PDB file of C-alpha atoms in Angstrom:
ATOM      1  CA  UNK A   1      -0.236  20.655  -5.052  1.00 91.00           C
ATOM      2  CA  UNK A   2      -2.532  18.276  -6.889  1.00 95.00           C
ATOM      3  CA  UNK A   3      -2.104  14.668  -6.651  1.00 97.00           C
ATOM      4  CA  UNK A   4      -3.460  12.624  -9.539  1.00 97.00           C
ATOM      5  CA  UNK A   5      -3.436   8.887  -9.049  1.00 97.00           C
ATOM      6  CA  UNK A   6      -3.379   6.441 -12.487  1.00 97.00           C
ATOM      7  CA  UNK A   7      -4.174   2.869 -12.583  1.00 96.00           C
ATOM      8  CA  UNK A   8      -5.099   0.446 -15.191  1.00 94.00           C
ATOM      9  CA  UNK A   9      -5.253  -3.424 -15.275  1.00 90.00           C
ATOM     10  CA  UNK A  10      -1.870  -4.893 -16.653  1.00 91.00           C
ATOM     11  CA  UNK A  11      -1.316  -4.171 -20.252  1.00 93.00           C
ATOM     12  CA  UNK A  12      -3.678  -1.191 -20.335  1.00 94.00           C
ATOM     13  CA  UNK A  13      -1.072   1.316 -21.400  1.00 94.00           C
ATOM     14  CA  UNK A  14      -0.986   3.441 -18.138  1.00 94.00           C
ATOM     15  CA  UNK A  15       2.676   3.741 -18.722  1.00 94.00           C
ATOM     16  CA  UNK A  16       2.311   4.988 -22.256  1.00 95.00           C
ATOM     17  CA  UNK A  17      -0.066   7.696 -20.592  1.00 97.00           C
ATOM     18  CA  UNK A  18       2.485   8.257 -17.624  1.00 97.00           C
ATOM     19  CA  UNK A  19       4.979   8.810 -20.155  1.00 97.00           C
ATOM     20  CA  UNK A  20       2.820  11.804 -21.660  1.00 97.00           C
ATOM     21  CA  UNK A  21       2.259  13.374 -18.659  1.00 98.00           C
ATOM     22  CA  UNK A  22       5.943  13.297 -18.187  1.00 97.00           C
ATOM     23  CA  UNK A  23       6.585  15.116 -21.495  1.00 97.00           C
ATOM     24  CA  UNK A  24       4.248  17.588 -20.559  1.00 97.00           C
ATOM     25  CA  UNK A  25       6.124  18.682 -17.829  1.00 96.00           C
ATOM     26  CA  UNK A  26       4.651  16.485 -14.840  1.00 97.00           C
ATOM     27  CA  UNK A  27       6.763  14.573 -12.335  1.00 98.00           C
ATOM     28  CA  UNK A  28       5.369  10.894 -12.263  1.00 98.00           C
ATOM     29  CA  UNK A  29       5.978   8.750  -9.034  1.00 98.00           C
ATOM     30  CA  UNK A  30       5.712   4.884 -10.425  1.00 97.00           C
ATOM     31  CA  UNK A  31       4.581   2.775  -7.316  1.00 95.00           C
ATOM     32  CA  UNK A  32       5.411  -0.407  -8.302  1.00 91.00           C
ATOM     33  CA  UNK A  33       8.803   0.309  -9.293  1.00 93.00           C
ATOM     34  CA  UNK A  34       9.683   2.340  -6.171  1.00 95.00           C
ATOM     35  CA  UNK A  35       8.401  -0.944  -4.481  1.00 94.00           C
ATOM     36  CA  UNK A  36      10.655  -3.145  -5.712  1.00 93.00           C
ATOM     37  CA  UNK A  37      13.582  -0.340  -4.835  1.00 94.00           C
ATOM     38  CA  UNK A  38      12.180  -0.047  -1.277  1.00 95.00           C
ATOM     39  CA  UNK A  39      12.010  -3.540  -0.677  1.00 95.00           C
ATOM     40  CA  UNK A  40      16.102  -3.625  -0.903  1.00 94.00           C
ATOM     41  CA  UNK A  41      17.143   0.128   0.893  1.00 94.00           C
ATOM     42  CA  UNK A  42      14.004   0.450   3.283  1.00 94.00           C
ATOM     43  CA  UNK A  43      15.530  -0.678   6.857  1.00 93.00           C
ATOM     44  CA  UNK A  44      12.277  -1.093   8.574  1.00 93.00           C
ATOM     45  CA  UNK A  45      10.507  -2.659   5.852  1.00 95.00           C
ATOM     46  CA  UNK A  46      13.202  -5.358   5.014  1.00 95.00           C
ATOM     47  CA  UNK A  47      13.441  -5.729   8.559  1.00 94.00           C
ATOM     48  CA  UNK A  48       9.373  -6.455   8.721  1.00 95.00           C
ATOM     49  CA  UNK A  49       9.693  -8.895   5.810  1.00 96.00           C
ATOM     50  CA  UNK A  50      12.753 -11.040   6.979  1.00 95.00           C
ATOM     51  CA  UNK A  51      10.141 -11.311  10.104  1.00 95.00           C
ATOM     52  CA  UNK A  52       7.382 -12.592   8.477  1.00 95.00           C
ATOM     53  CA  UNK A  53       8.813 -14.454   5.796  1.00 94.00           C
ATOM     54  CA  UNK A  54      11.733 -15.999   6.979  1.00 93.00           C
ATOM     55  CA  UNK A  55      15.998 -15.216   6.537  1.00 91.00           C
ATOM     56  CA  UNK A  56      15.781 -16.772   3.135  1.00 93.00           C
ATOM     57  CA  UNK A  57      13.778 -13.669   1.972  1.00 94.00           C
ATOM     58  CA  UNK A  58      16.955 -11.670   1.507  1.00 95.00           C
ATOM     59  CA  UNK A  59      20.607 -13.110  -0.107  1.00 92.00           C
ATOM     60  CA  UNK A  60      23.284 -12.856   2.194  1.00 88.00           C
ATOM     61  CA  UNK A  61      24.649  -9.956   0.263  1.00 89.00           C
ATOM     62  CA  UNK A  62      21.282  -8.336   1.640  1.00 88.00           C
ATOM     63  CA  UNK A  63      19.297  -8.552  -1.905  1.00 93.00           C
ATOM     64  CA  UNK A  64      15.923  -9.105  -1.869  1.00 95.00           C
ATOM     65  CA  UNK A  65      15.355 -13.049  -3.165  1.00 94.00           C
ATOM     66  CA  UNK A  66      12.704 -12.416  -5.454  1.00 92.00           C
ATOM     67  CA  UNK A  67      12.344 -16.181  -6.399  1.00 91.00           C
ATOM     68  CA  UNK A  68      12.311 -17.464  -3.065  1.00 93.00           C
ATOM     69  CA  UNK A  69       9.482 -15.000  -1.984  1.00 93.00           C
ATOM     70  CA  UNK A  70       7.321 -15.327  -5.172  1.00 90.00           C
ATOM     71  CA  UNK A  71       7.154 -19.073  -4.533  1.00 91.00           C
ATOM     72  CA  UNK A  72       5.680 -18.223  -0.846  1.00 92.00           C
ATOM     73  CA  UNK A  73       3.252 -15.634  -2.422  1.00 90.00           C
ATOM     74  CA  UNK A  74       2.479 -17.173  -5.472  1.00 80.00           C
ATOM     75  CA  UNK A  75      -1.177 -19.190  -5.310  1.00 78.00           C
ATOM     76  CA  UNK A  76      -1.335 -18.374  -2.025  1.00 88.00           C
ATOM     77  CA  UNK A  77      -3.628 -14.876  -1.179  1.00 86.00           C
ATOM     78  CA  UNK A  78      -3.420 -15.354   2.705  1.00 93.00           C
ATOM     79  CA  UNK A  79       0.439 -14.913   2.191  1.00 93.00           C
ATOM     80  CA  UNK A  80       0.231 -12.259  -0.358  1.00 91.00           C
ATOM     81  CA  UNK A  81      -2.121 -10.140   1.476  1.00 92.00           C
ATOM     82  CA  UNK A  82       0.542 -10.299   4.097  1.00 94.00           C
ATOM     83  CA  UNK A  83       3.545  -9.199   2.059  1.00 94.00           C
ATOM     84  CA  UNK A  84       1.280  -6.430   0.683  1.00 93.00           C
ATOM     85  CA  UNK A  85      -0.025  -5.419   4.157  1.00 93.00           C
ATOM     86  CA  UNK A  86       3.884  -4.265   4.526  1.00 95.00           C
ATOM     87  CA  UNK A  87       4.911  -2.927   1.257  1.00 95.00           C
ATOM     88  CA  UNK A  88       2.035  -0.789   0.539  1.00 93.00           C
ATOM     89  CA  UNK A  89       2.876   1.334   3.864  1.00 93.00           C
ATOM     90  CA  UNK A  90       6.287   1.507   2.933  1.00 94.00           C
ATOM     91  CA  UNK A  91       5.358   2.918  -0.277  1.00 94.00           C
ATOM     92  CA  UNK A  92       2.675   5.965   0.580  1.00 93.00           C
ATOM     93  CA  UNK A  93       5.226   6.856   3.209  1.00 93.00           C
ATOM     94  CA  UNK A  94       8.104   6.721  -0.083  1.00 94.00           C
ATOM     95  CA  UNK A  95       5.100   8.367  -1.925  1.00 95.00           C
ATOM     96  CA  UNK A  96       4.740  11.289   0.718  1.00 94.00           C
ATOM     97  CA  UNK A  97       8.300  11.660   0.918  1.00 94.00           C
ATOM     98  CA  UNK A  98       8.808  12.297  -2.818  1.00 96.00           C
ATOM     99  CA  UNK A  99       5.550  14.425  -2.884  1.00 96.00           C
ATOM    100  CA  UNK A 100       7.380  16.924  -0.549  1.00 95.00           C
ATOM    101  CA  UNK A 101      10.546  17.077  -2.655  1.00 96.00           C
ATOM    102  CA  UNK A 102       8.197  18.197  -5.763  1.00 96.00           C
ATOM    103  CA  UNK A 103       8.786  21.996  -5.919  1.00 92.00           C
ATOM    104  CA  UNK A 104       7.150  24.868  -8.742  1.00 92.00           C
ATOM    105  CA  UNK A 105       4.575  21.686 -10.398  1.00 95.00           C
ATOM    106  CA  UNK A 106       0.694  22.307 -10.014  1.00 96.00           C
ATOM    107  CA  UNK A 107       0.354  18.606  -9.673  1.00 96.00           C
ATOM    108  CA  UNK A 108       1.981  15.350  -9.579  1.00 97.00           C
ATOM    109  CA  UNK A 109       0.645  11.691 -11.137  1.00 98.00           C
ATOM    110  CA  UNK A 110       1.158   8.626  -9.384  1.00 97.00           C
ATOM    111  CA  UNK A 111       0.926   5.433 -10.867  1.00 96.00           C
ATOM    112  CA  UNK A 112       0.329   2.610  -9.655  1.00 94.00           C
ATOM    113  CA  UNK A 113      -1.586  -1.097 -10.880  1.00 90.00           C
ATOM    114  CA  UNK A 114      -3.489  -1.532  -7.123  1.00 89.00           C
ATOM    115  CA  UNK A 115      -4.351   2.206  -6.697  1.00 93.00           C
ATOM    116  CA  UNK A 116      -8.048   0.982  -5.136  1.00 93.00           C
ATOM    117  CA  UNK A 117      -7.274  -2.735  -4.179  1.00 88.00           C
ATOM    118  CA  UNK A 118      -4.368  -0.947  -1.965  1.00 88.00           C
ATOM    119  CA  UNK A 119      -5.988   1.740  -0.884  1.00 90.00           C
ATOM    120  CA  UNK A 120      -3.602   4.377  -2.352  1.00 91.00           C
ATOM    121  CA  UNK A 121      -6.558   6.145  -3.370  1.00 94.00           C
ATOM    122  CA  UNK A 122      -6.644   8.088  -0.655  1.00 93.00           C
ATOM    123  CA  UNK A 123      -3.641   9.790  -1.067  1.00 90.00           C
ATOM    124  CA  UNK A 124      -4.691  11.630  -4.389  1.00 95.00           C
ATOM    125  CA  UNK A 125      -7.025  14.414  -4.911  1.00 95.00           C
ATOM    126  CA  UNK A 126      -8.262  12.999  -8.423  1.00 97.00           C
ATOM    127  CA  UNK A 127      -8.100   9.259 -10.187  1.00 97.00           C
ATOM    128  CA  UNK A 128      -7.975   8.318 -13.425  1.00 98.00           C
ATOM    129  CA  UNK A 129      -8.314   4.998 -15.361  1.00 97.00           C
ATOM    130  CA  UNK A 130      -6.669   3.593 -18.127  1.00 97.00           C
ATOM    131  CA  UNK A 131      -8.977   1.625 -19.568  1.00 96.00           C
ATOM    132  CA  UNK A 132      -8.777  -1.024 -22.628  1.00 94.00           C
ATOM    133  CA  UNK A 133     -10.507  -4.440 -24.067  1.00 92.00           C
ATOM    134  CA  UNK A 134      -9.203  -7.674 -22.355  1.00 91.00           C
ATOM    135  CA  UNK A 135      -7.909  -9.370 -26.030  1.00 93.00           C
ATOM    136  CA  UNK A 136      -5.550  -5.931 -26.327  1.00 93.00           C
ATOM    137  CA  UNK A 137      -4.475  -6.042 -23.062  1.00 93.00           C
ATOM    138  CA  UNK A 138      -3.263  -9.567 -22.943  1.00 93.00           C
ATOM    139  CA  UNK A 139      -1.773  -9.488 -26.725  1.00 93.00           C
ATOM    140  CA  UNK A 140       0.876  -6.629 -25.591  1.00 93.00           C
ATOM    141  CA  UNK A 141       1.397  -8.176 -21.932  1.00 93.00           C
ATOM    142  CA  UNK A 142       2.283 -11.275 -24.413  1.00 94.00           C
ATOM    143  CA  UNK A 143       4.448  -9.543 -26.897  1.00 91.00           C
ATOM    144  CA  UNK A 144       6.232  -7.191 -23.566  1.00 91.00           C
ATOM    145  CA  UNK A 145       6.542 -10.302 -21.377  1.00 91.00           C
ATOM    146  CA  UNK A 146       7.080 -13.166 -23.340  1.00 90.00           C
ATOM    147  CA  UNK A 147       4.597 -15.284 -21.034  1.00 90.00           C
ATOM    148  CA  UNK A 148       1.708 -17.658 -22.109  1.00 91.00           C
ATOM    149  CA  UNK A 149      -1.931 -16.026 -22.252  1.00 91.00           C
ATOM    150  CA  UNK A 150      -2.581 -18.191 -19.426  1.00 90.00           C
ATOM    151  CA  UNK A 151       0.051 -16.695 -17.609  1.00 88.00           C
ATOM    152  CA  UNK A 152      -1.385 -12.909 -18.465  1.00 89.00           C
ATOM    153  CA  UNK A 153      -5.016 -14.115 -17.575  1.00 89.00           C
ATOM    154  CA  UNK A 154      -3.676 -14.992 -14.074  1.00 84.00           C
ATOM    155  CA  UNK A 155      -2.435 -12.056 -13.478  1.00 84.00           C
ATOM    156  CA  UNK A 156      -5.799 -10.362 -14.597  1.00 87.00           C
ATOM    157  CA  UNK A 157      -7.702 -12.353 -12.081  1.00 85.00           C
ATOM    158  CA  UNK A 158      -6.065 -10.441  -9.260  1.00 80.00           C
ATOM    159  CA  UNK A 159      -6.817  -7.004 -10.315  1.00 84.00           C
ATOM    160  CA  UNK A 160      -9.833  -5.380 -10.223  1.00 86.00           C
ATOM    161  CA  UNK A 161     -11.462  -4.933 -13.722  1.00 88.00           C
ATOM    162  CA  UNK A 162     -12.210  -2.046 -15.996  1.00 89.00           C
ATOM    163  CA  UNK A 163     -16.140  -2.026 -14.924  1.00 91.00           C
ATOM    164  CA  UNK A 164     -15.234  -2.027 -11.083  1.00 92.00           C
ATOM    165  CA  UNK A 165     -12.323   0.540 -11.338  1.00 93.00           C
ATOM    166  CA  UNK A 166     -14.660   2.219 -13.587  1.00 93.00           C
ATOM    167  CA  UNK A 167     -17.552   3.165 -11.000  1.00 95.00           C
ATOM    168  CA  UNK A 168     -14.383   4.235  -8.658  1.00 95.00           C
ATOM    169  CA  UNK A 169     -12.124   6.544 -10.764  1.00 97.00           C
ATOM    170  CA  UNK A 170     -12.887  10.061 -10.934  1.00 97.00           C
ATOM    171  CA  UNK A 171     -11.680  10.437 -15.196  1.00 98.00           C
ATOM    172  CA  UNK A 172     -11.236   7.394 -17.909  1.00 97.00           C
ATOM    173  CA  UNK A 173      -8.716   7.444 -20.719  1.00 97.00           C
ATOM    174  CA  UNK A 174      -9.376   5.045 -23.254  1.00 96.00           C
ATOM    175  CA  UNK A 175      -6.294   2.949 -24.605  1.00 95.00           C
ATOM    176  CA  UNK A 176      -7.962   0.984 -27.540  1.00 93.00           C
ATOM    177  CA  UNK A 177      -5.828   1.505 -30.337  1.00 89.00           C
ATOM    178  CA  UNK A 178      -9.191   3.802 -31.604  1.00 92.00           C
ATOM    179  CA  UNK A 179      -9.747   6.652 -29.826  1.00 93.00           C
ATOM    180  CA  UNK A 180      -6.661   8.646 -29.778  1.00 95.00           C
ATOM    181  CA  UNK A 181      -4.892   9.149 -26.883  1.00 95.00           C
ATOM    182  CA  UNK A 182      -2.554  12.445 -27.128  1.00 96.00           C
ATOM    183  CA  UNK A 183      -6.093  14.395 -27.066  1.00 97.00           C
ATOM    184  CA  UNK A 184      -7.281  12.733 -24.040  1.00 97.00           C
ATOM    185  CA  UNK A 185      -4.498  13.267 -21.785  1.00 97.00           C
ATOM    186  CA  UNK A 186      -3.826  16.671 -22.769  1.00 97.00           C
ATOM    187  CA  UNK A 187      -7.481  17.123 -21.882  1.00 97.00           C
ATOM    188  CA  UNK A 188      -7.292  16.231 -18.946  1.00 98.00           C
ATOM    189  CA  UNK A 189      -3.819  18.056 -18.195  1.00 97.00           C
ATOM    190  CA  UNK A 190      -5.697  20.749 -18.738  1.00 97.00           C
ATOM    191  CA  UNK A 191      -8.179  20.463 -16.585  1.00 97.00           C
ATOM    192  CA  UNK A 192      -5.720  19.544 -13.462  1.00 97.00           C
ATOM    193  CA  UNK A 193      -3.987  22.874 -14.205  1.00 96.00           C
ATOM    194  CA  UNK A 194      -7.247  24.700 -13.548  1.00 95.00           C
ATOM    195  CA  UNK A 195      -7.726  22.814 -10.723  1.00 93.00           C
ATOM    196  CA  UNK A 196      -4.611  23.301  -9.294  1.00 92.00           C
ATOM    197  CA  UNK A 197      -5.237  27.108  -9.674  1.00 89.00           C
ATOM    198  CA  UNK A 198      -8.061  26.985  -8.229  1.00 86.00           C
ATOM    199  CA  UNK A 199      -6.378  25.415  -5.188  1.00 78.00           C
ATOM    200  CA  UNK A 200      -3.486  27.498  -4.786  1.00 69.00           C
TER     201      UNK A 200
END
């Protein structure tokens, strides 16, 4: 089985194209989603954070306290890169897991918005990037979020941009409101389904 993994910097639309994948029949794992799930049911990963960061990092109902944590992370890279040096472990191992429990598909899609920075690269046979222009990408992470441009140009700065992921990524879809996007993905499903044939 093919493994396919999608990233895109925030407000790119790799979603939108997850979503069409999904239609088409594909099971898509969503990283960052199944991180924030992990962080609350994996044992040995809340038991790594409460060591690192402290008992406040969990409620005493056992939640994850989101606000407490992003204050420690926030600004501060030497702490992030910690909290991701645990999570991202946590979730190739969740990734593996559900890759096992995917039976009769020639491939699966994982997305995720650190695919290089984290390394999850690795893990997939094939890459693709979701690419768009910085002014689209920060008017829908406006309109979706509800947060300043400021806020959405922060949150830029800590992902890798289109022209790095570019040189890295095996396929580009373009998300410009331009070039149409149903062609390009079915293009592309295509071409995994030959591949996976290929494989088999």
């Amino acid at each position: 089985m093919l493994k396919v993994g999608i990233t895109g910097g925030i407000g790119s639309g790799k979603t939108t194209v997850c979503k069409i994948f999904e239609v088409l029949g594909i099971p898509v794992f969503y990283a960052d989603a199944e991180a924030k799930r992990i962080m609350n049911t994996d044992d040995l990963l809340m038991s790594s954070i409460r060591q690192q960061f402290g008992d406040n990092a969990y409620s005493e109902t056992g939640q994850l306290n989101r606000s407490y944590l992003a204050g420690v992370v926030f600004n501060n890279e030497i702490e992030l890169e910690k909290l991701n040096q645990l999570v991202h472990p946590a979730v190739f191992r969740a990734f593996n897991e559900w890759v096992q429990a995917q039976k009769g598909v020639p491939y699966v899609v994982k997305e995720t918005a650190l695919l290089f920075e984290s390394e999850a690269y690795k893990l997939c046979n094939y890459t693709i990037l979701v690419s768009s222009t910085a002014e689209l990408k920060i008017r829908r992470v406006i309109q979706r979020d509800n947060i300043s441009k400021n806020e959405v140009e922060l949150r830029m700065k800590k992902q890798f941009t289109d022209v790095k992921t570019a040189k890295l990524a095996d396929f580009i879809v373009t998300n410009d409101e331009k070039e149409l996007l149903l062609p390009q993905v079915i293009g592309l499903h295509e071409k995994f389904l030959e591949m996976a044939l290929k494989n088999d």
